[in-house]
Amino acid sequence: MDFQLTDKQKELQKRAREFAIREVLPVARNYDEKNTMAMDVIKKAWEEDLLNLGIPKEYGGPGLGLVEAVIVVEEIAAACPGIATSIFDNNLGSEPIVLGGNKEQKERILTELVNEFKLISFATSEPGMGSDVAGMECRAKKDGDDYILNGTKYWITNAGYADYISVFATVDPEKRHRGICAFIVPTDSEGLRTGAHIPKLGQRASNTCSVVLNDVRVPKKNVLAKPGYGFVLAMQTFANTRPAIGAFAVGCA
């Protein structure tokens, strides 16, 4: 197998490294000490097409793959893994739409993320569960064609600044993976609020907080996956994004 980077990948690596040295490294310590989100840096990443790497070309994105995402993550994480986390989170948040969204959802949300500076988060974890996705208790109750969401998601990256959140919930916790569904939830939805930034020992320049859902109505057009299909969508999302977690460590090292 040939593990050499292509010329285009080398060009992307160089561009990401220059961005990290020019925009991230000079301010990394300041944002880390202040424990605040580097929104100005993230916006610059959007302006330089480093924010939504996985969005397909047909929706205006660069349409890059996992290897390219890992290359960018490694370079930016070398300057600040916290800022790199918040930049890459748009890949994580949009991936369920890329993988499981219908054409209307993709055209509406993905195109907006590319054309406007918008953030999208990903929410599976809860106060009582993290990696055990099938153990979630956030409830989704069907109401006609809509769903009503109630519960709390926790450790949600960028949630305090996001415009959208890909939320995973269950129609019945006892059904485990068979009850899980997924939704696109705008953060200005009635009944949705985010908690204070959660203090961390590291990744301090990346916003992490809770998301509280109190009778949040999700219309049919924002239903990503029906009960049973949400778990599969979450696993597919992890498969496409979790390798980049290793790149954060390599870049930091």
Short mmCIF file of C-alpha atoms in Angstrom, two decimals:
data_model
loop_
_atom_site.label_atom_id
_atom_site.label_comp_id
_atom_site.label_asym_id
_atom_site.label_seq_id
_atom_site.Cartn_x
_atom_site.Cartn_y
_atom_site.Cartn_z
CA MET A 1 0.00 0.00 0.00
CA ASP A 2 1.16 3.51 -0.81
CA PHE A 3 0.78 5.86 2.14
CA GLN A 4 2.30 8.88 0.40
CA LEU A 5 0.12 11.98 0.23
CA THR A 6 -1.08 13.16 -3.16
CA ASP A 7 -0.02 16.57 -4.46
CA LYS A 8 -3.46 17.97 -3.57
CA GLN A 9 -3.22 16.55 -0.06
CA LYS A 10 0.25 18.05 0.37
CA GLU A 11 -1.12 21.40 -0.78
CA LEU A 12 -3.96 21.12 1.77
CA GLN A 13 -1.48 20.17 4.49
CA LYS A 14 0.65 23.23 3.69
CA ARG A 15 -2.40 25.49 3.71
CA ALA A 16 -3.61 24.10 7.06
CA ARG A 17 -0.12 24.43 8.58
CA GLU A 18 0.19 28.03 7.44
CA PHE A 19 -3.25 28.78 8.88
CA ALA A 20 -2.29 27.17 12.19
CA ILE A 21 0.95 29.15 12.46
CA ARG A 22 -0.56 32.45 11.29
CA GLU A 23 -4.00 32.42 12.96
CA VAL A 24 -4.04 29.83 15.76
CA LEU A 25 -0.63 29.70 17.41
CA PRO A 26 -0.35 33.43 18.28
CA VAL A 27 -3.67 33.44 20.19
CA ALA A 28 -3.86 29.87 21.51
CA ARG A 29 -2.48 30.62 24.97
CA ASN A 30 -4.73 33.64 25.42
CA TYR A 31 -7.92 31.72 24.63
CA ASP A 32 -6.81 28.76 26.74
CA GLU A 33 -6.10 30.92 29.79
CA LYS A 34 -9.37 32.81 29.40
CA ASN A 35 -11.27 29.53 28.89
CA THR A 36 -13.18 31.08 25.97
CA MET A 37 -14.17 30.11 22.45
CA ALA A 38 -12.01 31.48 19.62
CA MET A 39 -14.88 32.55 17.39
CA ASP A 40 -12.77 34.95 15.34
CA VAL A 41 -10.31 32.17 14.49
CA ILE A 42 -13.11 29.76 13.64
CA LYS A 43 -14.65 32.34 11.33
CA LYS A 44 -11.29 32.72 9.57
CA ALA A 45 -11.22 28.93 9.14
CA TRP A 46 -14.63 29.18 7.48
CA GLU A 47 -13.38 31.96 5.21
CA GLU A 48 -10.44 29.77 4.16
CA ASP A 49 -12.61 26.66 3.52
CA LEU A 50 -11.19 24.71 6.47
CA LEU A 51 -14.44 24.48 8.46
CA ASN A 52 -16.81 22.22 6.50
CA LEU A 53 -14.41 19.78 4.88
CA GLY A 54 -16.86 16.89 4.49
CA ILE A 55 -19.74 18.74 2.85
CA PRO A 56 -20.13 17.45 -0.74
CA LYS A 57 -19.30 19.68 -3.70
CA GLU A 58 -22.90 19.59 -4.94
CA TYR A 59 -23.87 21.62 -1.85
CA GLY A 60 -20.96 24.04 -2.18
CA GLY A 61 -18.50 22.27 0.12
CA PRO A 62 -15.00 21.02 -0.69
CA GLY A 63 -16.19 17.39 -0.64
CA LEU A 64 -13.03 16.10 1.04
CA GLY A 65 -12.61 12.68 2.62
CA LEU A 66 -11.39 11.31 5.93
CA VAL A 67 -7.69 11.43 5.06
CA GLU A 68 -7.97 15.11 4.19
CA ALA A 69 -9.85 15.80 7.43
CA VAL A 70 -7.15 14.03 9.43
CA ILE A 71 -4.45 16.07 7.68
CA VAL A 72 -6.12 19.38 8.58
CA VAL A 73 -6.88 18.32 12.16
CA GLU A 74 -3.29 17.24 12.79
CA GLU A 75 -1.85 20.54 11.56
CA ILE A 76 -4.23 22.80 13.51
CA ALA A 77 -4.05 20.65 16.66
CA ALA A 78 -0.28 21.16 16.66
CA ALA A 79 -1.00 24.84 17.38
CA CYS A 80 -4.01 24.32 19.69
CA PRO A 81 -6.04 21.12 20.05
CA GLY A 82 -8.89 23.07 21.64
CA ILE A 83 -9.36 25.45 18.73
CA ALA A 84 -8.87 22.52 16.35
CA THR A 85 -11.69 20.67 18.11
CA SER A 86 -14.14 23.53 17.63
CA ILE A 87 -13.15 23.88 13.97
CA PHE A 88 -13.59 20.16 13.27
CA ASP A 89 -16.90 20.02 15.16
CA ASN A 90 -18.74 21.32 12.09
CA ASN A 91 -17.64 18.13 10.33
CA LEU A 92 -19.05 16.06 13.19
CA GLY A 93 -22.30 18.01 13.43
CA SER A 94 -22.99 18.00 9.70
CA GLU A 95 -21.98 14.38 9.07
CA PRO A 96 -25.39 12.92 10.08
CA ILE A 97 -27.00 15.18 7.46
CA VAL A 98 -24.41 14.22 4.84
CA LEU A 99 -24.99 10.53 5.56
CA GLY A 100 -28.68 10.37 6.39
CA GLY A 101 -30.37 13.57 5.31
CA ASN A 102 -32.80 13.74 2.42
CA LYS A 103 -32.13 16.00 -0.56
CA GLU A 104 -34.19 18.88 0.84
CA GLN A 105 -32.38 18.76 4.19
CA LYS A 106 -29.00 18.68 2.52
CA GLU A 107 -29.81 21.57 0.22
CA ARG A 108 -31.28 23.62 3.06
CA ILE A 109 -28.77 23.03 5.86
CA LEU A 110 -25.48 22.07 4.18
CA THR A 111 -25.70 24.91 1.67
CA GLU A 112 -26.34 27.36 4.50
CA LEU A 113 -23.32 26.10 6.46
CA VAL A 114 -21.11 26.67 3.44
CA ASN A 115 -22.49 30.05 2.38
CA GLU A 116 -22.89 31.57 5.86
CA PHE A 117 -20.75 31.40 8.97
CA LYS A 118 -22.88 28.96 10.95
CA LEU A 119 -21.92 26.28 13.49
CA ILE A 120 -23.56 22.90 13.95
CA SER A 121 -23.04 20.62 16.95
CA PHE A 122 -23.51 16.89 17.52
CA ALA A 123 -25.42 15.60 20.56
CA THR A 124 -25.53 11.98 21.70
CA SER A 125 -23.89 12.08 25.16
CA GLU A 126 -25.96 12.62 28.31
CA PRO A 127 -25.18 13.11 32.03
CA GLY A 128 -25.70 9.37 32.62
CA MET A 129 -24.13 7.98 29.45
CA GLY A 130 -21.30 8.74 27.09
CA SER A 131 -19.97 6.02 24.83
CA ASP A 132 -23.00 3.78 25.49
CA VAL A 133 -25.13 5.48 22.84
CA ALA A 134 -27.88 2.86 23.13
CA GLY A 135 -28.32 3.82 26.79
CA MET A 136 -29.58 7.36 26.13
CA GLU A 137 -32.73 8.55 27.90
CA CYS A 138 -33.52 11.82 26.12
CA ARG A 139 -37.07 11.23 24.93
CA ALA A 140 -38.65 11.80 21.54
CA LYS A 141 -42.45 11.57 21.53
CA LYS A 142 -44.31 11.50 18.23
CA ASP A 143 -47.01 14.14 17.87
CA GLY A 144 -48.65 13.86 14.46
CA ASP A 145 -45.86 14.33 11.92
CA ASP A 146 -43.73 16.15 14.50
CA TYR A 147 -41.70 14.98 17.49
CA ILE A 148 -41.47 16.52 20.96
CA LEU A 149 -38.05 16.31 22.62
CA ASN A 150 -37.42 16.25 26.37
CA GLY A 151 -34.16 15.60 28.17
CA THR A 152 -30.58 16.77 28.63
CA LYS A 153 -27.53 16.23 26.44
CA TYR A 154 -24.09 16.79 27.97
CA TRP A 155 -20.48 17.44 26.88
CA ILE A 156 -21.72 19.01 23.64
CA THR A 157 -18.92 20.76 21.78
CA ASN A 158 -19.68 24.26 20.45
CA ALA A 159 -23.30 24.03 21.67
CA GLY A 160 -23.17 27.43 23.34
CA TYR A 161 -22.40 29.05 19.97
CA ALA A 162 -24.06 26.68 17.52
CA ASP A 163 -26.90 27.55 15.17
CA TYR A 164 -27.98 23.91 14.76
CA ILE A 165 -27.55 20.69 16.69
CA SER A 166 -27.84 17.15 15.36
CA VAL A 167 -29.74 15.64 18.29
CA PHE A 168 -30.17 11.92 18.97
CA ALA A 169 -33.03 10.81 21.23
CA THR A 170 -35.12 7.71 21.89
CA VAL A 171 -38.81 6.92 21.76
CA ASP A 172 -38.30 4.35 24.55
CA PRO A 173 -35.09 3.81 26.59
CA GLU A 174 -35.99 0.15 27.11
CA LYS A 175 -35.75 -0.43 23.36
CA ARG A 176 -32.07 0.57 23.48
CA HIS A 177 -30.69 0.96 19.93
CA ARG A 178 -34.04 0.10 18.34
CA GLY A 179 -35.66 3.24 19.79
CA ILE A 180 -33.11 5.86 18.79
CA CYS A 181 -33.96 8.54 16.23
CA ALA A 182 -32.21 11.71 15.06
CA PHE A 183 -33.20 15.31 14.41
CA ILE A 184 -31.90 18.64 13.11
CA VAL A 185 -32.68 21.15 15.86
CA PRO A 186 -32.09 24.92 15.46
CA THR A 187 -30.75 26.34 18.72
CA ASP A 188 -33.34 29.13 18.67
CA SER A 189 -36.11 26.52 19.01
CA GLU A 190 -38.60 27.25 21.79
CA GLY A 191 -37.76 25.16 24.86
CA LEU A 192 -34.06 24.68 24.03
CA ARG A 193 -31.38 26.22 26.23
CA THR A 194 -27.69 25.63 26.73
CA GLY A 195 -25.87 25.56 30.05
CA ALA A 196 -22.71 27.30 31.16
CA HIS A 197 -19.35 26.28 29.70
CA ILE A 198 -18.10 23.14 31.47
CA PRO A 199 -14.61 23.68 32.98
CA LYS A 200 -12.03 21.22 31.63
CA LEU A 201 -8.37 20.45 32.33
CA GLY A 202 -7.61 20.68 28.61
CA GLN A 203 -9.31 21.73 25.37
CA ARG A 204 -10.17 24.94 27.21
CA ALA A 205 -10.48 27.03 24.05
CA SER A 206 -13.30 24.74 22.90
CA ASN A 207 -16.80 25.42 24.21
CA THR A 208 -18.44 22.42 25.89
CA CYS A 209 -21.82 22.60 27.61
CA SER A 210 -25.14 20.94 28.29
CA VAL A 211 -28.22 21.21 26.08
CA VAL A 212 -31.58 21.14 27.86
CA LEU A 213 -34.64 20.21 25.80
CA ASN A 214 -38.00 21.09 27.32
CA ASP A 215 -40.93 20.23 25.04
CA VAL A 216 -38.93 21.18 21.95
CA ARG A 217 -41.06 20.59 18.86
CA VAL A 218 -39.26 19.24 15.82
CA PRO A 219 -41.22 19.46 12.55
CA LYS A 220 -41.27 16.62 10.05
CA LYS A 221 -38.85 18.42 7.74
CA ASN A 222 -36.14 18.20 10.44
CA VAL A 223 -36.48 14.50 11.23
CA LEU A 224 -33.18 12.89 10.19
CA ALA A 225 -33.75 9.28 11.23
CA LYS A 226 -36.85 7.45 12.44
CA PRO A 227 -36.76 5.14 15.50
CA GLY A 228 -34.20 2.37 15.05
CA TYR A 229 -32.29 4.14 12.31
CA GLY A 230 -30.81 6.81 14.56
CA PHE A 231 -28.40 4.38 16.21
CA VAL A 232 -27.07 3.24 12.84
CA LEU A 233 -26.66 6.86 11.75
CA ALA A 234 -24.74 7.69 14.94
CA MET A 235 -22.40 4.73 14.42
CA GLN A 236 -21.82 5.66 10.79
CA THR A 237 -21.05 9.22 11.90
CA PHE A 238 -18.52 7.96 14.45
CA ALA A 239 -16.90 5.70 11.86
CA ASN A 240 -16.37 8.70 9.57
CA THR A 241 -15.19 11.16 12.24
CA ARG A 242 -13.55 9.31 15.16
CA PRO A 243 -10.28 8.58 13.32
CA ALA A 244 -9.66 12.33 13.46
CA ILE A 245 -9.49 12.07 17.26
CA GLY A 246 -6.19 10.25 16.81
CA ALA A 247 -5.00 13.12 14.64
CA PHE A 248 -5.64 15.57 17.50
CA ALA A 249 -3.22 13.54 19.65
CA VAL A 250 -0.63 13.25 16.89
CA GLY A 251 -0.79 16.97 16.17
CA CYS A 252 -0.53 17.83 19.86
CA ALA A 253 2.46 15.51 20.24
#
